[in-house]
Each structure stands twice: as C-alpha cells, then as structure tokens.
Coordinates of C-alpha atoms in Angstrom, one line a residue:
M30 CA 11.9 -35.0 5.7
D31 CA 14.0 -32.2 3.9
C32 CA 13.1 -29.5 6.5
D33 CA 10.9 -28.6 9.5
L34 CA 9.6 -25.5 7.8
L35 CA 9.0 -25.1 4.2
V36 CA 8.2 -21.3 3.5
I37 CA 6.5 -20.5 0.1
G38 CA 7.6 -17.1 -0.7
G39 CA 10.7 -14.9 -0.1
G40 CA 8.6 -11.7 0.9
L41 CA 8.5 -9.9 4.2
A42 CA 6.1 -12.2 5.7
G43 CA 8.1 -15.3 4.7
L44 CA 11.3 -13.9 5.9
V45 CA 9.9 -13.1 9.3
A46 CA 8.4 -16.5 9.7
A47 CA 11.6 -17.9 8.5
T48 CA 13.9 -16.4 11.1
E49 CA 11.3 -16.8 14.0
A50 CA 11.3 -20.3 13.2
I51 CA 15.2 -20.5 13.0
A52 CA 15.4 -19.0 16.4
R53 CA 13.4 -21.7 17.7
G54 CA 15.9 -24.2 16.3
L55 CA 13.8 -25.2 13.5
K56 CA 15.5 -26.0 10.2
V57 CA 14.2 -24.0 7.2
I58 CA 14.0 -23.8 3.4
V59 CA 12.4 -20.7 1.6
L60 CA 11.1 -21.1 -2.0
D61 CA 10.4 -18.5 -4.3
Q62 CA 9.4 -18.6 -8.2
E63 CA 11.6 -15.5 -8.8
G64 CA 15.3 -15.1 -8.9
E65 CA 17.6 -14.2 -5.9
Q66 CA 17.4 -10.4 -6.9
N67 CA 14.1 -10.4 -6.0
L68 CA 14.4 -11.3 -2.3
G69 CA 12.2 -9.5 0.1
G70 CA 9.4 -9.4 -2.5
Q71 CA 7.1 -6.3 -2.8
A72 CA 8.0 -4.9 0.5
F73 CA 11.3 -3.8 -1.2
W74 CA 9.4 -1.3 -3.4
S75 CA 7.4 0.3 -0.5
L76 CA 7.7 3.6 1.3
G77 CA 8.5 1.7 4.4
G78 CA 5.3 3.2 6.3
L79 CA 4.6 1.6 9.9
F80 CA 1.5 1.7 11.9
F81 CA 2.5 2.6 15.5
V82 CA 0.5 3.5 18.4
D83 CA 1.6 6.2 20.9
S84 CA 5.1 6.2 19.7
P85 CA 7.9 8.2 20.9
E86 CA 7.8 9.9 17.2
Q87 CA 4.1 10.9 17.7
R88 CA 4.5 12.3 21.0
F89 CA 7.5 14.3 19.8
M90 CA 5.2 15.7 17.2
R91 CA 2.6 16.4 19.8
I92 CA 0.2 13.8 18.9
R93 CA -1.7 12.2 21.6
D94 CA -2.7 8.7 20.5
N95 CA -3.7 5.8 22.7
L96 CA -5.1 2.0 22.0
D97 CA -8.7 3.1 22.6
L98 CA -8.6 5.7 20.1
A99 CA -6.7 3.2 17.6
R100 CA -9.3 0.6 18.2
Q101 CA -12.1 3.1 17.5
D102 CA -10.7 4.1 14.0
W103 CA -9.8 0.4 12.9
M104 CA -13.0 -0.9 14.0
G105 CA -14.7 2.0 12.4
S106 CA -12.7 1.4 9.2
A107 CA -13.2 -2.3 9.1
Q108 CA -16.9 -2.4 9.7
F109 CA -16.6 -6.2 10.1
D110 CA -20.3 -7.5 9.2
R111 CA -19.9 -10.9 8.1
P112 CA -20.0 -14.6 10.4
E113 CA -16.7 -15.3 8.5
D114 CA -14.9 -12.2 10.3
H115 CA -14.5 -14.1 13.4
W116 CA -10.9 -14.7 12.8
P117 CA -10.0 -11.3 11.1
R118 CA -11.6 -9.6 14.3
Q119 CA -9.5 -11.3 16.6
W120 CA -6.2 -10.8 14.6
A121 CA -7.2 -7.2 14.3
E122 CA -7.5 -7.1 18.1
A123 CA -4.4 -8.8 18.6
Y124 CA -2.3 -6.5 15.9
L125 CA -3.8 -3.2 17.9
N126 CA -2.2 -4.6 20.9
F127 CA 1.1 -5.5 19.0
A128 CA 1.1 -1.9 17.5
A129 CA 0.5 -0.2 20.7
G130 CA 2.9 -2.5 22.7
E131 CA 6.0 -4.4 21.8
K132 CA 6.1 -3.7 18.0
R133 CA 8.2 -0.5 17.9
S134 CA 10.7 -1.7 20.6
W135 CA 11.0 -5.1 18.9
L136 CA 11.9 -3.6 15.4
H137 CA 14.0 -0.7 17.0
S138 CA 16.2 -3.6 18.8
L139 CA 16.6 -5.1 15.2
G140 CA 17.9 -1.7 14.1
M141 CA 15.1 -0.1 12.3
R142 CA 14.7 3.8 12.8
W143 CA 11.9 5.9 11.6
F144 CA 11.7 9.6 9.9
P145 CA 10.7 11.8 12.9
V146 CA 7.8 13.4 11.1
V147 CA 4.9 11.2 11.2
G148 CA 2.5 11.2 8.2
W149 CA -1.4 11.4 8.2
A150 CA -2.5 9.1 5.8
E151 CA -6.3 7.9 5.2
R152 CA -8.0 10.8 7.4
G153 CA -11.4 9.4 6.7
G154 CA -13.4 12.7 6.8
S155 CA -16.6 11.5 8.3
L156 CA -17.7 10.6 11.7
A157 CA -15.5 10.1 14.6
N158 CA -16.5 6.2 14.9
G159 CA -16.3 6.1 11.1
H160 CA -13.4 5.3 8.7
G161 CA -9.9 6.9 8.9
N162 CA -7.0 7.9 11.1
S163 CA -7.9 10.5 13.8
V164 CA -4.5 11.1 14.1
P165 CA -1.1 10.6 12.1
R166 CA 0.2 7.1 12.6
F167 CA 2.1 6.4 9.5
H168 CA 6.0 6.0 10.5
I169 CA 8.2 6.2 7.3
T170 CA 11.3 3.6 8.0
W171 CA 14.6 5.2 7.5
G172 CA 15.4 3.6 4.4
T173 CA 11.9 2.9 3.3
G174 CA 11.1 -0.7 2.2
P175 CA 14.9 -1.8 1.9
G176 CA 14.9 -0.4 5.4
V177 CA 12.3 -2.6 6.8
L178 CA 13.5 -5.9 5.0
E179 CA 17.3 -5.2 6.0
P180 CA 17.4 -7.1 9.5
F181 CA 15.4 -9.9 8.1
V182 CA 17.3 -10.4 5.3
R183 CA 20.4 -10.3 7.6
L184 CA 19.4 -12.9 10.0
A185 CA 18.2 -15.0 7.1
R186 CA 21.8 -14.8 5.6
E187 CA 23.4 -15.4 9.0
A188 CA 21.1 -18.4 9.2
E189 CA 22.0 -19.6 5.7
K190 CA 25.8 -19.4 6.5
K191 CA 25.2 -21.6 9.4
G192 CA 23.2 -24.1 7.5
L193 CA 20.0 -23.5 9.0
L194 CA 18.2 -22.0 6.2
S195 CA 18.3 -22.9 2.4
F196 CA 17.0 -20.6 -0.4
R197 CA 15.5 -22.2 -3.5
F198 CA 15.0 -19.5 -6.0
R199 CA 13.4 -20.1 -9.2
H200 CA 11.2 -22.8 -7.7
Q201 CA 7.6 -22.5 -8.6
V202 CA 5.3 -24.5 -6.6
D203 CA 2.5 -26.4 -8.3
E204 CA 0.9 -28.5 -5.9
L205 CA 0.8 -29.0 -2.2
I206 CA 1.6 -32.5 -0.6
T207 CA -0.8 -34.0 1.2
T208 CA -0.4 -37.2 3.3
N209 CA -2.9 -38.7 5.5
G210 CA -4.9 -35.5 5.4
A211 CA -2.0 -33.4 6.4
V212 CA 0.0 -31.2 4.3
T213 CA 3.6 -32.4 4.2
G214 CA 5.5 -30.3 1.7
A215 CA 5.3 -29.1 -2.1
R216 CA 6.1 -30.1 -5.6
G217 CA 6.4 -28.2 -8.5
T218 CA 8.5 -26.6 -11.4
T219 CA 12.3 -25.6 -11.5
L220 CA 12.3 -22.3 -13.7
A221 CA 15.3 -21.3 -16.2
P222 CA 17.5 -18.7 -14.4
D223 CA 16.7 -14.9 -15.4
P224 CA 19.0 -12.2 -15.1
V225 CA 16.1 -9.7 -15.4
Q226 CA 16.2 -7.0 -13.0
R227 CA 14.4 -6.7 -9.7
G228 CA 10.7 -6.6 -10.2
G229 CA 10.9 -7.1 -14.1
R230 CA 9.1 -9.9 -15.7
S231 CA 11.1 -13.2 -15.5
N232 CA 10.7 -16.2 -17.8
R233 CA 8.6 -19.2 -17.1
N234 CA 10.8 -21.9 -19.0
A235 CA 10.7 -25.1 -17.1
I236 CA 14.1 -26.8 -16.8
G237 CA 13.1 -29.4 -14.2
D238 CA 10.8 -30.4 -11.2
F239 CA 11.3 -30.8 -7.7
E240 CA 9.6 -32.3 -4.2
I241 CA 10.3 -31.1 -0.8
S242 CA 9.0 -32.7 2.3
A243 CA 8.5 -30.7 5.6
G244 CA 7.2 -31.0 8.7
A245 CA 5.0 -28.0 8.2
T246 CA 4.3 -25.6 5.2
L247 CA 3.9 -22.1 5.3
V248 CA 2.4 -20.1 2.3
A249 CA 3.6 -16.5 2.1
S250 CA 3.0 -15.8 -1.4
G251 CA 1.6 -12.4 -1.5
G252 CA -1.5 -10.8 -3.5
I253 CA -3.3 -11.0 -6.7
G254 CA -2.5 -7.2 -8.0
G255 CA -0.2 -8.0 -10.7
N256 CA -3.5 -10.5 -12.3
H257 CA -5.5 -7.8 -13.6
D258 CA -8.1 -11.0 -14.6
L259 CA -8.2 -12.0 -11.0
V260 CA -8.8 -8.6 -9.4
R261 CA -11.8 -8.1 -12.0
K262 CA -12.9 -11.5 -11.0
N263 CA -13.2 -10.7 -7.4
W264 CA -13.9 -6.8 -7.8
P265 CA -17.1 -6.0 -5.8
V266 CA -19.3 -5.1 -8.3
E267 CA -22.3 -4.3 -5.7
R268 CA -20.2 -2.1 -3.9
L269 CA -17.7 -0.2 -6.2
G270 CA -19.3 -0.6 -9.5
K271 CA -18.0 -2.1 -12.8
P272 CA -14.4 -3.3 -12.6
P273 CA -12.1 -0.7 -14.8
E274 CA -11.4 -1.6 -18.0
F275 CA -7.9 0.1 -17.5
M276 CA -5.6 0.2 -14.5
V277 CA -1.9 0.5 -13.9
S278 CA -0.2 -2.0 -11.8
G279 CA 1.3 -1.3 -8.4
V280 CA 3.0 -4.3 -8.2
P281 CA 5.1 -6.6 -10.4
A282 CA 3.7 -9.3 -12.5
H283 CA 4.9 -11.9 -10.2
V284 CA 2.1 -11.0 -7.7
D285 CA 0.0 -13.2 -9.5
G286 CA -2.2 -15.0 -6.8
R287 CA -1.1 -18.7 -8.1
M288 CA -0.7 -20.0 -4.7
V289 CA -4.5 -19.2 -3.7
A290 CA -6.1 -22.0 -5.9
I291 CA -3.2 -24.3 -5.1
T292 CA -3.9 -23.7 -1.2
Q293 CA -7.6 -24.2 -2.0
A294 CA -7.1 -27.2 -3.6
A295 CA -5.0 -28.6 -0.5
R296 CA -8.3 -27.6 1.6
G297 CA -7.5 -24.0 2.5
S298 CA -10.2 -21.9 2.8
V299 CA -10.5 -18.4 1.2
I300 CA -12.6 -15.6 2.7
N301 CA -13.2 -12.2 2.1
A302 CA -12.1 -12.2 -1.5
D303 CA -14.1 -9.3 -2.6
R304 CA -12.4 -6.8 -0.1
M305 CA -9.4 -5.4 -1.9
W306 CA -7.5 -2.0 -1.6
H307 CA -6.8 -0.2 -5.0
Y308 CA -5.6 3.4 -5.2
T309 CA -7.2 6.3 -7.2
E310 CA -4.5 8.2 -7.6
G311 CA -2.1 6.0 -10.0
L312 CA 0.3 7.4 -12.5
R313 CA 1.7 5.7 -15.6
N314 CA 5.5 5.5 -14.9
W315 CA 7.6 7.1 -17.5
D316 CA 10.6 4.5 -16.5
P317 CA 8.6 1.5 -16.0
I318 CA 10.3 -1.8 -14.3
W319 CA 7.5 -4.2 -14.7
P320 CA 4.6 -4.5 -17.2
N321 CA 2.3 -1.4 -16.9
H322 CA 4.3 -0.2 -13.9
G323 CA 1.9 2.4 -12.2
I324 CA 3.2 4.9 -9.2
R325 CA 1.1 6.1 -6.7
I326 CA 0.6 9.8 -5.7
L327 CA 0.8 10.2 -2.0
P328 CA -1.2 13.8 -1.9
G329 CA -1.4 16.3 0.7
P330 CA -5.2 17.6 0.9
S331 CA -4.9 20.6 -1.4
S332 CA -5.6 19.3 -5.0
L333 CA -8.8 20.0 -6.6
W334 CA -10.4 16.6 -7.6
L335 CA -12.4 16.3 -10.7
D336 CA -14.1 13.5 -12.4
A337 CA -13.6 13.1 -16.1
E338 CA -16.2 15.6 -17.1
G339 CA -14.9 18.3 -14.6
N340 CA -17.4 17.9 -12.0
R341 CA -15.7 18.3 -8.5
F342 CA -16.2 15.0 -6.2
P343 CA -17.9 15.8 -2.7
A344 CA -16.5 15.3 0.5
P345 CA -15.0 12.5 1.8
A346 CA -13.6 12.1 -2.0
M347 CA -10.7 14.5 -1.2
P348 CA -6.9 14.1 -1.4
G349 CA -5.5 11.6 1.4
F350 CA -9.1 11.0 3.1
D351 CA -11.0 8.0 1.9
T352 CA -9.7 5.9 -0.8
L353 CA -12.6 3.6 -1.4
A354 CA -15.2 5.9 -1.3
T355 CA -13.3 8.1 -3.8
L356 CA -12.8 4.6 -5.9
K357 CA -16.8 4.1 -5.5
A358 CA -17.4 7.9 -6.7
I359 CA -15.1 7.5 -9.7
K360 CA -16.7 4.4 -10.8
A361 CA -20.1 5.9 -10.5
T362 CA -19.2 8.6 -13.1
G363 CA -18.9 5.8 -15.9
Y364 CA -15.0 6.5 -16.3
D365 CA -12.1 4.8 -15.1
Y366 CA -10.0 7.9 -14.4
S367 CA -10.0 11.5 -12.8
W368 CA -8.2 14.6 -12.5
F369 CA -6.3 16.6 -10.0
I370 CA -5.9 20.6 -10.9
L371 CA -3.2 22.1 -8.7
T372 CA -0.5 24.8 -8.6
K373 CA 3.5 24.5 -8.5
A374 CA 2.9 25.8 -4.9
I375 CA 0.9 22.8 -4.1
I376 CA 2.9 20.0 -6.0
K377 CA 6.2 21.3 -4.5
K378 CA 5.2 20.8 -0.8
E379 CA 2.3 18.1 -1.2
F380 CA 3.2 15.5 -3.8
A381 CA 5.2 12.3 -2.6
L382 CA 5.7 9.5 -4.8
S383 CA 4.8 6.0 -3.5
G384 CA 8.0 3.6 -3.5
S385 CA 11.3 3.0 -2.6
E386 CA 13.0 3.9 -5.9
Q387 CA 10.9 7.4 -6.0
N388 CA 12.4 8.7 -2.8
P389 CA 16.3 8.3 -3.1
D390 CA 16.7 10.6 0.1
L391 CA 14.8 8.3 2.7
T392 CA 15.8 5.3 0.8
G393 CA 19.5 6.3 0.7
K394 CA 19.3 8.0 4.2
N395 CA 20.7 11.2 2.7
I396 CA 20.0 14.1 4.9
P397 CA 21.2 16.9 2.4
L398 CA 19.3 15.4 -0.2
L399 CA 16.2 15.3 2.1
L400 CA 16.6 18.9 2.9
K401 CA 15.9 19.8 -0.6
R402 CA 12.5 19.2 0.0
L403 CA 12.1 22.0 1.8
G404 CA 13.3 24.3 -1.2
K405 CA 11.6 26.3 -3.7
E406 CA 11.0 23.3 -6.4
P407 CA 9.5 20.2 -6.2
N408 CA 11.9 17.2 -5.5
A409 CA 13.6 15.5 -8.3
P410 CA 11.2 12.3 -8.8
V411 CA 8.1 14.6 -9.0
K412 CA 9.9 16.8 -11.2
A413 CA 10.7 14.1 -13.7
F414 CA 6.8 13.3 -13.9
M415 CA 6.0 16.8 -14.5
E416 CA 8.5 17.0 -17.4
K417 CA 8.1 13.2 -18.6
G418 CA 4.8 11.6 -17.4
A419 CA 2.3 10.5 -19.4
D420 CA -0.5 12.0 -17.2
F421 CA 0.7 15.5 -16.5
V422 CA -0.2 18.8 -18.3
V423 CA 1.8 21.9 -17.1
R424 CA 0.6 25.4 -18.3
D425 CA 0.4 29.1 -17.6
N426 CA -3.5 29.8 -17.5
L427 CA -6.7 27.6 -17.1
E428 CA -7.8 27.7 -20.8
D429 CA -4.6 26.2 -22.1
L430 CA -4.5 23.9 -19.5
V431 CA -7.9 22.4 -20.0
E432 CA -7.1 22.2 -23.8
G433 CA -4.2 20.1 -22.8
M434 CA -6.3 17.8 -20.6
N435 CA -8.7 17.1 -23.2
A436 CA -5.7 16.4 -25.7
L437 CA -4.1 14.2 -23.6
S438 CA -7.5 12.4 -22.7
G439 CA -8.3 12.3 -26.5
E440 CA -11.7 12.4 -25.4
H441 CA -12.4 16.2 -25.1
R442 CA -15.1 15.7 -22.3
L443 CA -14.1 19.1 -20.2
D444 CA -15.6 22.2 -20.9
T445 CA -13.5 25.3 -20.0
K446 CA -16.3 27.4 -18.8
R447 CA -17.4 24.7 -16.5
V448 CA -13.9 24.0 -15.1
R449 CA -13.3 27.9 -14.5
A450 CA -16.7 28.0 -12.5
V451 CA -15.7 24.9 -10.2
V452 CA -12.5 26.4 -9.8
E453 CA -13.3 30.1 -9.2
A454 CA -15.9 28.8 -6.8
R455 CA -13.4 27.2 -4.7
D456 CA -11.0 30.2 -5.0
R457 CA -13.6 32.5 -3.5
E458 CA -13.6 30.4 0.0
I459 CA -9.8 30.9 0.3
D460 CA -10.2 34.8 1.4
N461 CA -11.5 33.9 5.0
S462 CA -9.7 31.7 7.8
F463 CA -13.1 29.9 7.9
S464 CA -15.1 28.4 5.0
K465 CA -18.4 26.3 4.3
D466 CA -16.2 24.2 2.0
A467 CA -15.3 20.8 3.4
Q468 CA -12.0 20.6 1.6
V469 CA -10.9 24.2 2.4
T470 CA -11.8 23.6 6.1
A471 CA -9.9 20.2 5.9
I472 CA -6.5 22.1 4.7
R473 CA -6.9 24.4 7.2
G474 CA -7.4 22.0 9.8
A475 CA -4.3 19.8 8.4
R476 CA -2.1 22.8 9.2
N477 CA -2.8 22.7 13.0
Y478 CA -0.5 19.7 12.7
L479 CA 2.9 20.6 12.5
G480 CA 4.0 17.8 10.5
D481 CA 1.6 18.9 7.8
K482 CA 2.4 22.9 8.4
I483 CA 5.9 21.8 7.7
M484 CA 6.2 19.3 5.1
R485 CA 2.9 18.2 3.5
T486 CA 0.2 21.0 3.6
A487 CA 0.7 24.3 1.2
K488 CA -0.8 27.3 2.6
P489 CA -4.2 28.3 1.4
H490 CA -4.1 29.8 -2.0
R491 CA -6.2 30.6 -5.0
L492 CA -5.3 28.2 -7.5
L493 CA -5.7 31.1 -10.2
D494 CA -3.1 33.1 -8.6
P495 CA -0.6 33.6 -11.0
S496 CA 2.4 33.7 -8.3
K497 CA 1.5 30.1 -7.2
G498 CA 1.6 28.7 -10.7
P499 CA 2.1 27.3 -13.3
L500 CA -1.0 25.3 -12.8
I501 CA -0.8 21.8 -13.5
A502 CA -3.3 18.8 -13.9
V503 CA -2.6 15.1 -13.5
R504 CA -4.9 12.4 -15.0
L505 CA -5.4 9.9 -12.2
N506 CA -5.7 6.2 -13.0
I507 CA -6.6 3.2 -10.8
L508 CA -3.7 1.3 -9.4
T509 CA -4.0 -2.0 -8.3
R510 CA -2.3 -2.9 -4.9
K511 CA -3.8 -5.0 -1.9
T512 CA -5.8 -8.1 -1.2
L513 CA -7.5 -7.4 2.0
G514 CA -9.3 -10.8 2.3
G515 CA -7.5 -14.2 2.1
L516 CA -6.4 -17.7 3.4
Q517 CA -8.5 -18.1 6.6
T518 CA -6.0 -18.6 9.5
D519 CA -6.6 -19.0 13.5
L520 CA -4.3 -17.0 15.8
E521 CA -1.5 -19.4 15.5
G522 CA -1.2 -18.8 11.8
R523 CA -2.8 -22.3 10.7
V524 CA -4.8 -22.2 7.8
L525 CA -8.6 -23.5 8.2
E526 CA -11.0 -25.3 6.2
E527 CA -14.2 -24.1 5.3
N528 CA -15.9 -25.9 7.9
G529 CA -13.5 -24.2 10.6
Q530 CA -11.1 -27.3 11.1
V531 CA -7.3 -26.9 10.8
V532 CA -5.7 -28.1 7.9
P533 CA -2.7 -30.0 9.7
G534 CA 0.8 -28.9 8.7
L535 CA -0.3 -25.8 6.6
Y536 CA 0.1 -22.2 7.8
A537 CA 0.0 -18.8 6.2
A538 CA 1.0 -15.2 6.6
G539 CA 1.2 -11.9 5.0
E540 CA -1.3 -10.7 2.1
V541 CA -2.2 -14.1 1.0
A542 CA -3.7 -14.6 4.7
G543 CA -5.3 -11.0 4.3
F544 CA -2.5 -9.9 6.5
G545 CA -3.9 -12.3 9.3
G546 CA -6.9 -14.5 9.6
G547 CA -8.4 -13.9 6.1
G548 CA -8.8 -10.1 6.4
Y549 CA -7.7 -8.2 9.5
H550 CA -8.6 -5.1 7.8
G551 CA -12.2 -5.6 7.0
Y552 CA -13.4 -3.2 4.4
N553 CA -11.0 -0.3 4.5
A554 CA -7.2 0.2 5.7
L555 CA -5.6 2.7 7.8
E556 CA -2.0 2.6 5.9
G557 CA 1.0 1.3 7.5
T558 CA -0.8 -1.9 8.2
F559 CA 0.6 -3.9 5.4
L560 CA 4.3 -4.3 5.9
G561 CA 3.0 -4.3 9.8
G562 CA 0.4 -7.2 8.9
C563 CA 3.2 -9.0 7.1
I564 CA 5.6 -8.6 10.1
F565 CA 3.3 -9.6 12.6
S566 CA 1.4 -12.5 10.8
G567 CA 5.1 -13.9 9.8
R568 CA 6.3 -13.5 13.4
V569 CA 2.9 -15.3 14.8
A570 CA 3.2 -18.2 12.4
G571 CA 7.2 -18.5 13.0
Q572 CA 6.6 -18.7 16.4
S573 CA 3.8 -21.5 16.4
V574 CA 4.7 -23.8 13.7
G575 CA 5.6 -27.0 15.0
K576 CA 4.4 -26.6 18.6

C-alpha cells in the first residue's frame, strides 16, 4: 500500500481533508492533474467569502443573527423536496451548527482574519421563510481566496517536509481501482509538465502512466463549470428554460467534471445533478487568464436591470437579491444576456468584482489601497473594465447610451423612447422617502444597514441627474460557476451507491459532493457557503477516513 489516504484534487477541500488526516497520523498522497502552480484550485480565485452565524463582526456591525434565523433562511432557500435529499438535509443541519459554532474560532486559530464590514449577499426579496439572507452574513477573508488557502497550504507543506504527505502533480486519474468491492486506489496518466500560468489551459500530453494503492481514496476534484457541454447536459430546462447558447466561464478549463463519471463507474451515486448555481452578472474579462474567462459583478442594489429589449425585470429579479429567479427571468425572454443601466455615482460605490485578482487591496492586505474605495472614483479594477471591457458603454446622455448599447449587441433591439420611459418612471419614485417601487424601497432599506450605507449602497438619486453621471450601461452575460448536486455521501463523507450502501474505501468532499451529501444547498445558495462547504466536508472526511 502506497498510502493510507489518496486525495484526488489539490483544491481547498482536498487540502483540508489531507491535513486533517495527517493530524491523525495517516500518510497521505495528493494527486492533481494540474501543475504545482495551481495548488489550491478554484479557491485561489475567490473573494474569500465565508458564511458565519452570530459572529463578532456581525455584532460589531449591529447585526442580530442566530441559528434559528440562519436555519429558516437556509431551509427556505434549499426547498428540499426529493427523497434523495435525506443526506443533503442532514449535511445542511450539521453545517449550520458548524457555522454558528466552532467554525470561526477554529479558522481564527489557524490565522484567518476577516474584513470588519459584513456583506449582505443574496437578499432574497420575497417572504420571511423563503429564499435569501435575512441579515448580512458574507465575511470577506483578509487576503481573499489566497488567505483562505494559506493555513492549509502551510500545514500541507510542513507535512510534506516531514514525509507525511506527497504531492503528485500532473497526475490525471482515469480509473478508480476496485478490489473485492472496495476502492483501493487509482490509476491514470502522467501528463507532461506545463509552465502555463495559474488558471491557464494546460496540455494533456501523456508521458506515462501510474497506479497508486491506498487504504482509502477521497475524491475532491471540484465541479463542472469549465465544461459547458456538461453544464448544458445537466441544465434544468423545466425550471430555467433552454440552456444558454453563450456563457462565460467563471472557472478555469480544468474544472471539467471528469471525476464524476469515473467515480460513478466505481459505483458512486450522483444525485441532484440538475441543481446548479450560475450567475447573471458575468463580464467578458478584458485580460483573460483561462478560455472565455468571465468575471462576476457583485452589485449593490441600485442598478436598473433591463432585458435585451429594454423591459425592466420585476422583483425579486433585482441586483443582489435572487440569482436563480433572475436567471429564470432572463431565460424567459429568449435571450442569453441582459443590461444594467446606472451612473458613475452608483458604480463607484456599488460595483465590486469577484475574484482575488480583481481585489488587490483585500488580497494584498493593503489598507491604504483599500481606503481609496471611499474616494470619488471607481476602484482601479472597475475603472479598467469601464475603459477596456467589451461589455461597457459610457455616455453623457441616454440617447447616446442606447445607441452605444445597440452597437455593442449588434442587434439593435433597444428603442430609445421605451428605455427613456422605463428610466423616467423609476426616477419619479426617488423624490420621496417612500415608494411603491420594490427596488427603490429595497435601496432605502439597504441603507438602514450601516455596512451598506458606508460602502455598498449609493444615496438614492435620479439616473438622469447629470451631476451623478456619466451614464453607464453594462451587458451582462450568464457566467458558469458552481454545481449544487454531486456524489452522495453520508455524514462521514463516505460515498454511497444508488441503493444507499457505502462504497467501501471511497470518500468525497467539496463541490464534487455537492459540498456535502450530494447537495447541501438544495436549489439555492446563500453565498459564503461554497468555500465553507469545502472546508467543512473536507474536515469531516479527513477526520473520518480510516476509522
């Protein structure tokens, strides 16, 4: 036997599982089809948001949160309704207790710290027991994604120096080895070295093969977002309409879903494959790292959201409120894109871009650079997209803006009079401190939260107020991101067969396992729960394997 635990995937979930297993005295090998420069996987590119319940940061920001409220929000969002949701529901309950309990103190003991202003992501915009976060819970890690990875990379490297862990990069698994009904390792192809930058598409040139035997094998290979054919195959047509013909990729090409079918061939059961989480505010990256590289806007609540023909979306399809309801509304129009119309005053305060590389202040822990966000101009990454991004139009008046929008799309679907009527109707609702317009009411409600008032929500104003300009239009593409379903696992991280029996020797963690159980989010995510799910499911598996 080559090791006690073979981990397939060197991302966050795999690293957490590996380091937890090593702490129990197990010898570990970590395989990854990519090169060493990609250690940490997708988590490296993230904003580093984590979901906590009743944290010191929340209390500092005068947010009253508790486990009962978080459970109400989670279950109202998950909407579990299938017999196979047995294990996802149990994982959700376990994760909520973790998020309200030891999660923060444990991560703090490893060296993680968080930005003091808690973000209010995925606000829902419907009923109290429906989808969405009732309160802000999105805690941005100081150092963003790299800051989340740092303690686990450090622990793994320390174990490597002691001979307790071995990394095998450029090892592509082709088959899980089964012996007498139990998974006992993996075999596959050794790929040629490739100096491509982190996140770039690497070669698949075979230079050899390998076989590794293990006491237990953990699959932590991530999702399918880089494989658009697989995304379309699993797309829930009955809920979200026809799959998009054009999407941008929120993850690198190597997030290809290969290990899903390979694990199924070893009797692993996949459930809830039709549940997925793709964003509606995707931009084509003007400086791409991977093919079709997309960047997500993290919007505040004030931008006016129009469909491809200039019609305004009704609530809850508002910026930052209900991702899948908005995706469904966009697809119902028959087009794969939509538009924001906003002002410079809004973009300066409300636009953030997802990704560690788009937030050099937070990633670099640079306080002077961070304070520039409070200045009179948009931060440098946003300004670069305004000037160089293929999806931006900036003009001084509405007529020129609509002309530019039509030129950008090449479809000339927008009528200036119709767009003006929509914008002016919205602007008339601004004069009073109350309104029948759901979005205007939501904007004013957001500013009742101190964090939004300081950093994330512009003071309400007319879009056609020239002093707040220039006007800006942004074409929004659908951006692939997360798989919510996946390999079915019990509360020890053991992979199950379709009949519910354990596949001996086989574990799964992270996105490939639906972040726990085969889909602990159910139908909707609350944000900050993807990295957290990788950490939690990896920790559970690492503490359970071999017992």
